[in-house]
CSV table of C-alpha atoms in Angstrom, one decimal:
chain,number,residue,atom,x,y,z
A,1,MET,CA,14.0,15.5,-5.4
A,2,LYS,CA,15.5,14.3,-8.7
A,3,LYS,CA,13.1,11.4,-8.6
A,4,ILE,CA,10.1,13.7,-8.3
A,5,LEU,CA,11.5,15.9,-11.1
A,6,SER,CA,11.9,12.9,-13.3
A,7,PHE,CA,8.3,11.8,-12.7
A,8,CYS,CA,7.0,15.2,-13.5
A,9,LEU,CA,9.0,15.7,-16.7
A,10,LEU,CA,8.2,12.3,-18.0
A,11,ALA,CA,4.5,12.6,-17.2
A,12,ALA,CA,4.3,15.7,-19.5
A,13,ILE,CA,4.6,13.5,-22.5
A,14,ILE,CA,0.9,12.7,-22.1
A,15,GLY,CA,-1.4,14.9,-24.2
A,16,PHE,CA,1.4,16.0,-26.5
A,17,SER,CA,-0.8,14.9,-29.4
A,18,THR,CA,-4.6,14.7,-29.6
A,19,ASN,CA,-4.2,12.3,-32.6
A,20,ILE,CA,-2.5,9.4,-31.0
A,21,LYS,CA,-2.1,6.5,-33.4
A,22,ALA,CA,-3.3,3.0,-32.7
A,23,GLN,CA,-0.7,1.0,-31.0
A,24,ASN,CA,-0.1,-1.2,-34.0
A,25,GLU,CA,0.7,1.9,-36.1
A,26,MET,CA,3.2,3.4,-33.7
A,27,THR,CA,6.9,3.4,-34.2
A,28,LEU,CA,9.1,2.1,-31.3
A,29,LYS,CA,10.0,5.7,-30.5
A,30,GLU,CA,6.3,6.6,-30.3
A,31,LYS,CA,5.5,3.5,-28.2
A,32,ILE,CA,8.2,4.4,-25.7
A,33,SER,CA,7.0,8.0,-25.5
A,34,TYR,CA,3.4,7.0,-25.0
A,35,ALA,CA,4.3,4.3,-22.4
A,36,LEU,CA,6.5,6.7,-20.4
A,37,GLY,CA,3.7,9.3,-20.5
A,38,ALA,CA,0.9,6.9,-19.6
A,39,SER,CA,2.9,5.2,-16.8
A,40,ASN,CA,3.9,8.4,-15.1
A,41,GLY,CA,0.6,10.1,-15.7
A,42,GLU,CA,-1.0,7.2,-13.8
A,43,TYR,CA,1.6,7.6,-11.0
A,44,LEU,CA,0.7,11.3,-10.6
A,45,MET,CA,-3.0,10.5,-10.6
A,46,GLN,CA,-2.6,7.8,-8.0
A,47,GLN,CA,-0.6,10.2,-5.8
A,48,GLY,CA,-3.3,12.8,-6.1
A,49,VAL,CA,-1.1,15.4,-7.8
A,50,GLU,CA,-3.2,18.1,-9.4
A,51,ILE,CA,-1.6,19.8,-12.4
A,52,ASP,CA,-2.4,22.4,-15.0
A,53,LEU,CA,-1.9,20.2,-18.1
A,54,ASN,CA,-1.2,23.0,-20.5
A,55,THR,CA,1.4,24.6,-18.3
A,56,PHE,CA,2.8,21.2,-17.6
A,57,ILE,CA,3.3,20.5,-21.3
A,58,LYS,CA,4.7,23.9,-21.8
A,59,GLY,CA,7.3,23.4,-19.0
A,60,PHE,CA,8.3,20.0,-20.5
A,61,SER,CA,8.6,21.4,-24.0
A,62,GLU,CA,10.7,24.4,-22.9
A,63,GLY,CA,12.9,22.3,-20.6
A,64,TYR,CA,13.5,19.7,-23.4
A,65,GLU,CA,14.5,22.6,-25.7
A,66,GLY,CA,16.9,24.0,-23.1
A,67,LYS,CA,14.6,27.1,-22.5
A,68,ASN,CA,13.6,26.5,-18.9
A,69,GLN,CA,12.3,29.8,-17.5
A,70,PHE,CA,13.3,28.8,-13.9
A,71,THR,CA,16.8,28.8,-12.5
A,72,GLN,CA,17.9,25.7,-10.6
A,73,GLU,CA,17.5,27.5,-7.4
A,74,GLU,CA,13.9,28.4,-8.3
A,75,MET,CA,13.2,24.8,-9.3
A,76,GLN,CA,14.6,23.6,-6.0
A,77,LYS,CA,12.3,26.0,-4.0
A,78,VAL,CA,9.3,24.9,-6.1
A,79,PHE,CA,10.0,21.2,-5.4
A,80,GLU,CA,10.6,21.8,-1.7
A,81,GLU,CA,7.1,23.3,-1.5
A,82,PHE,CA,5.8,20.4,-3.6
A,83,GLN,CA,7.3,17.9,-1.1
A,84,LYS,CA,5.8,19.8,1.9
A,85,MET,CA,2.4,19.8,0.2
A,86,MET,CA,2.6,16.0,-0.6
A,87,MET,CA,3.8,15.2,2.9
A,88,ALA,CA,0.9,17.2,4.5
A,89,LYS,CA,-1.6,15.4,2.1
A,90,GLN,CA,-0.1,12.0,3.0
A,91,ASN,CA,-0.3,12.8,6.8
A,92,ASP,CA,-3.9,13.8,6.4
A,93,ALA,CA,-4.7,10.6,4.5
A,94,THR,CA,-2.9,8.5,7.1
A,95,ASN,CA,-4.7,10.1,10.0
A,96,ASN,CA,-8.0,9.6,8.2
A,97,GLU,CA,-7.2,5.9,7.7
A,98,LYS,CA,-6.3,5.5,11.4
A,99,ALA,CA,-9.5,7.2,12.5
A,100,LYS,CA,-11.5,4.9,10.2
A,101,GLY,CA,-9.7,1.9,11.7
A,102,ALA,CA,-10.3,3.1,15.3
A,103,ALA,CA,-14.0,3.6,14.6
A,104,PHE,CA,-14.2,0.1,13.1
A,105,LEU,CA,-12.4,-1.5,16.1
A,106,ALA,CA,-14.5,0.4,18.6
A,107,GLU,CA,-17.7,-1.0,17.0
A,108,ASN,CA,-16.2,-4.5,16.4
A,109,LYS,CA,-15.3,-5.1,20.1
A,110,LYS,CA,-19.0,-4.7,21.0
A,111,ASN,CA,-19.4,-8.2,19.5
A,112,PRO,CA,-19.5,-10.6,22.4
A,113,ASP,CA,-17.4,-13.1,20.4
A,114,VAL,CA,-14.6,-10.7,19.9
A,115,VAL,CA,-11.7,-10.5,22.4
A,116,GLU,CA,-9.4,-7.5,22.7
A,117,THR,CA,-5.9,-8.0,24.2
A,118,ALA,CA,-3.9,-5.4,26.1
A,119,SER,CA,-2.1,-4.4,22.9
A,120,GLY,CA,-5.3,-3.5,21.1
A,121,LEU,CA,-5.3,-6.7,19.0
A,122,GLN,CA,-8.8,-8.1,18.5
A,123,TYR,CA,-9.6,-11.7,17.6
A,124,LYS,CA,-12.6,-14.1,17.2
A,125,VAL,CA,-12.3,-17.8,17.5
A,126,VAL,CA,-13.8,-19.6,14.5
A,127,LYS,CA,-12.5,-23.0,15.5
A,128,MET,CA,-10.4,-23.9,18.6
A,129,GLY,CA,-7.9,-26.6,17.9
A,130,THR,CA,-6.4,-29.1,20.4
A,131,GLY,CA,-2.7,-29.1,19.5
A,132,ALA,CA,0.2,-27.2,20.9
A,133,LYS,CA,0.6,-23.5,20.8
A,134,PRO,CA,3.6,-21.9,19.1
A,135,THR,CA,6.1,-19.6,20.7
A,136,ALA,CA,7.5,-16.4,19.0
A,137,THR,CA,10.6,-18.3,17.9
A,138,ASP,CA,8.8,-21.1,16.2
A,139,LYS,CA,8.1,-21.6,12.5
A,140,VAL,CA,4.5,-22.0,11.7
A,141,LYS,CA,2.6,-23.4,8.8
A,142,VAL,CA,-0.7,-21.5,8.1
A,143,HIS,CA,-3.4,-20.8,5.7
A,144,TYR,CA,-4.6,-17.1,5.7
A,145,HIS,CA,-6.9,-14.7,4.0
A,146,GLY,CA,-6.2,-11.0,4.4
A,147,THR,CA,-8.5,-8.1,3.8
A,148,THR,CA,-8.9,-4.4,4.5
A,149,ILE,CA,-11.8,-3.3,6.8
A,150,ASP,CA,-13.6,-2.4,3.5
A,151,GLY,CA,-13.4,-6.0,2.4
A,152,LYS,CA,-10.7,-5.7,-0.2
A,153,VAL,CA,-8.5,-8.9,-0.5
A,154,PHE,CA,-4.8,-8.0,-0.6
A,155,ASP,CA,-3.3,-11.4,0.1
A,156,SER,CA,-4.6,-14.9,0.5
A,157,SER,CA,-2.8,-18.3,0.7
A,158,VAL,CA,-6.3,-19.7,0.6
A,159,GLU,CA,-7.0,-18.3,-2.9
A,160,ARG,CA,-3.5,-19.4,-4.0
A,161,GLY,CA,-4.3,-22.9,-2.7
A,162,GLU,CA,-0.9,-23.2,-1.0
A,163,PRO,CA,-0.2,-22.7,2.8
A,164,ILE,CA,2.9,-20.8,3.8
A,165,THR,CA,5.6,-21.4,6.5
A,166,PHE,CA,7.5,-18.6,8.2
A,167,PRO,CA,9.2,-17.7,11.5
A,168,LEU,CA,6.6,-16.2,13.8
A,169,ASN,CA,9.0,-13.4,15.0
A,170,GLY,CA,9.5,-12.3,11.4
A,171,VAL,CA,6.1,-10.9,10.6
A,172,ILE,CA,3.9,-8.0,11.8
A,173,LYS,CA,3.4,-7.7,15.5
A,174,GLY,CA,-0.3,-8.6,15.3
A,175,TRP,CA,0.5,-11.9,13.8
A,176,THR,CA,3.3,-12.6,16.2
A,177,GLU,CA,1.1,-12.0,19.2
A,178,GLY,CA,-2.1,-13.5,17.8
A,179,VAL,CA,-0.9,-16.8,16.4
A,180,GLN,CA,0.7,-17.6,19.8
A,181,LEU,CA,-2.8,-17.8,21.1
A,182,MET,CA,-3.8,-20.5,18.7
A,183,PRO,CA,-3.4,-24.3,19.3
A,184,ILE,CA,-2.7,-26.3,16.2
A,185,GLY,CA,-5.9,-26.9,14.3
A,186,SER,CA,-7.4,-23.6,15.2
A,187,LYS,CA,-8.9,-20.9,13.0
A,188,PHE,CA,-9.1,-17.4,14.3
A,189,ILE,CA,-10.0,-14.0,12.8
A,190,PHE,CA,-7.6,-11.2,13.8
A,191,TYR,CA,-8.5,-7.5,13.6
A,192,ILE,CA,-5.2,-5.8,13.6
A,193,PRO,CA,-4.8,-2.0,14.3
A,194,SER,CA,-2.2,-0.2,12.2
A,195,ASP,CA,0.4,0.0,14.9
A,196,LEU,CA,0.4,-3.8,15.1
A,197,ALA,CA,0.4,-4.1,11.3
A,198,TYR,CA,2.3,-1.9,8.8
A,199,GLY,CA,1.9,1.4,10.6
A,200,ASP,CA,2.4,4.7,8.8
A,201,ARG,CA,4.3,3.1,5.9
A,202,GLY,CA,1.6,0.9,4.6
A,203,ALA,CA,2.5,-2.0,2.2
A,204,GLY,CA,2.1,-2.0,-1.6
A,205,GLN,CA,-0.9,-0.4,-3.3
A,206,ASP,CA,-3.7,-2.1,-1.3
A,207,ILE,CA,-2.6,-1.6,2.3
A,208,LYS,CA,-2.7,2.1,2.9
A,209,PRO,CA,-0.6,3.9,5.5
A,210,GLY,CA,-2.4,3.7,8.8
A,211,ALA,CA,-4.6,0.8,7.7
A,212,THR,CA,-6.4,-1.6,10.1
A,213,LEU,CA,-6.3,-5.1,8.7
A,214,ILE,CA,-8.4,-8.3,9.0
A,215,PHE,CA,-6.8,-11.8,8.7
A,216,GLU,CA,-8.5,-15.1,8.9
A,217,VAL,CA,-5.8,-17.5,10.0
A,218,GLU,CA,-5.7,-21.3,10.3
A,219,LEU,CA,-2.8,-22.8,12.1
A,220,LEU,CA,-1.8,-26.0,10.4
A,221,ASP,CA,1.4,-27.0,12.1
A,222,ILE,CA,4.5,-25.9,14.1
A,223,GLU,CA,7.8,-26.7,12.5
A,224,LYS,CA,10.6,-26.8,15.1
């Protein structure tokens, strides 16, 4: 609760003045004030928090001057309602993302080149290697390219130009299951439903809660 309160109070700094100086004319105090306001304003915008800016600034100003019109108990009730509202909004967004992923997977498995396993993982063979297959306890060396179903790249060793090595039982379930199907030298495309990926928690800004993910994976080696 204090974290939410802090975000809201700091974000009120935005809009305090309609005559903001150019950055090179600001004092350090002004730069700090603006940076705090801009950062937290962006946070609230990204979270989809709708505010009445004039009332917001009024509340910040009166709180800063020790003239808060609400008691602590009233503030607590307001923020409890705020938390409920944000949780409901997040649940709706997660369910929508899951529905979008389910529709994508249902259409995707119509492709005769796509195989679906019992867990719901889907994959397509781009190139079948001839080497050994890893087990869940092996370390594997891979190149990969990860995107959302909308095509947004969120991570790619290919783009970095450097493969990665990791224990196969230390990653998302879709990877653990899928890479075990690959002989060394193979390249597969995996279509991973949210429950085999990052689930309702998501990951970072690009992988939304409930997101279905696509990974193109090339198995380079198994390191015992």
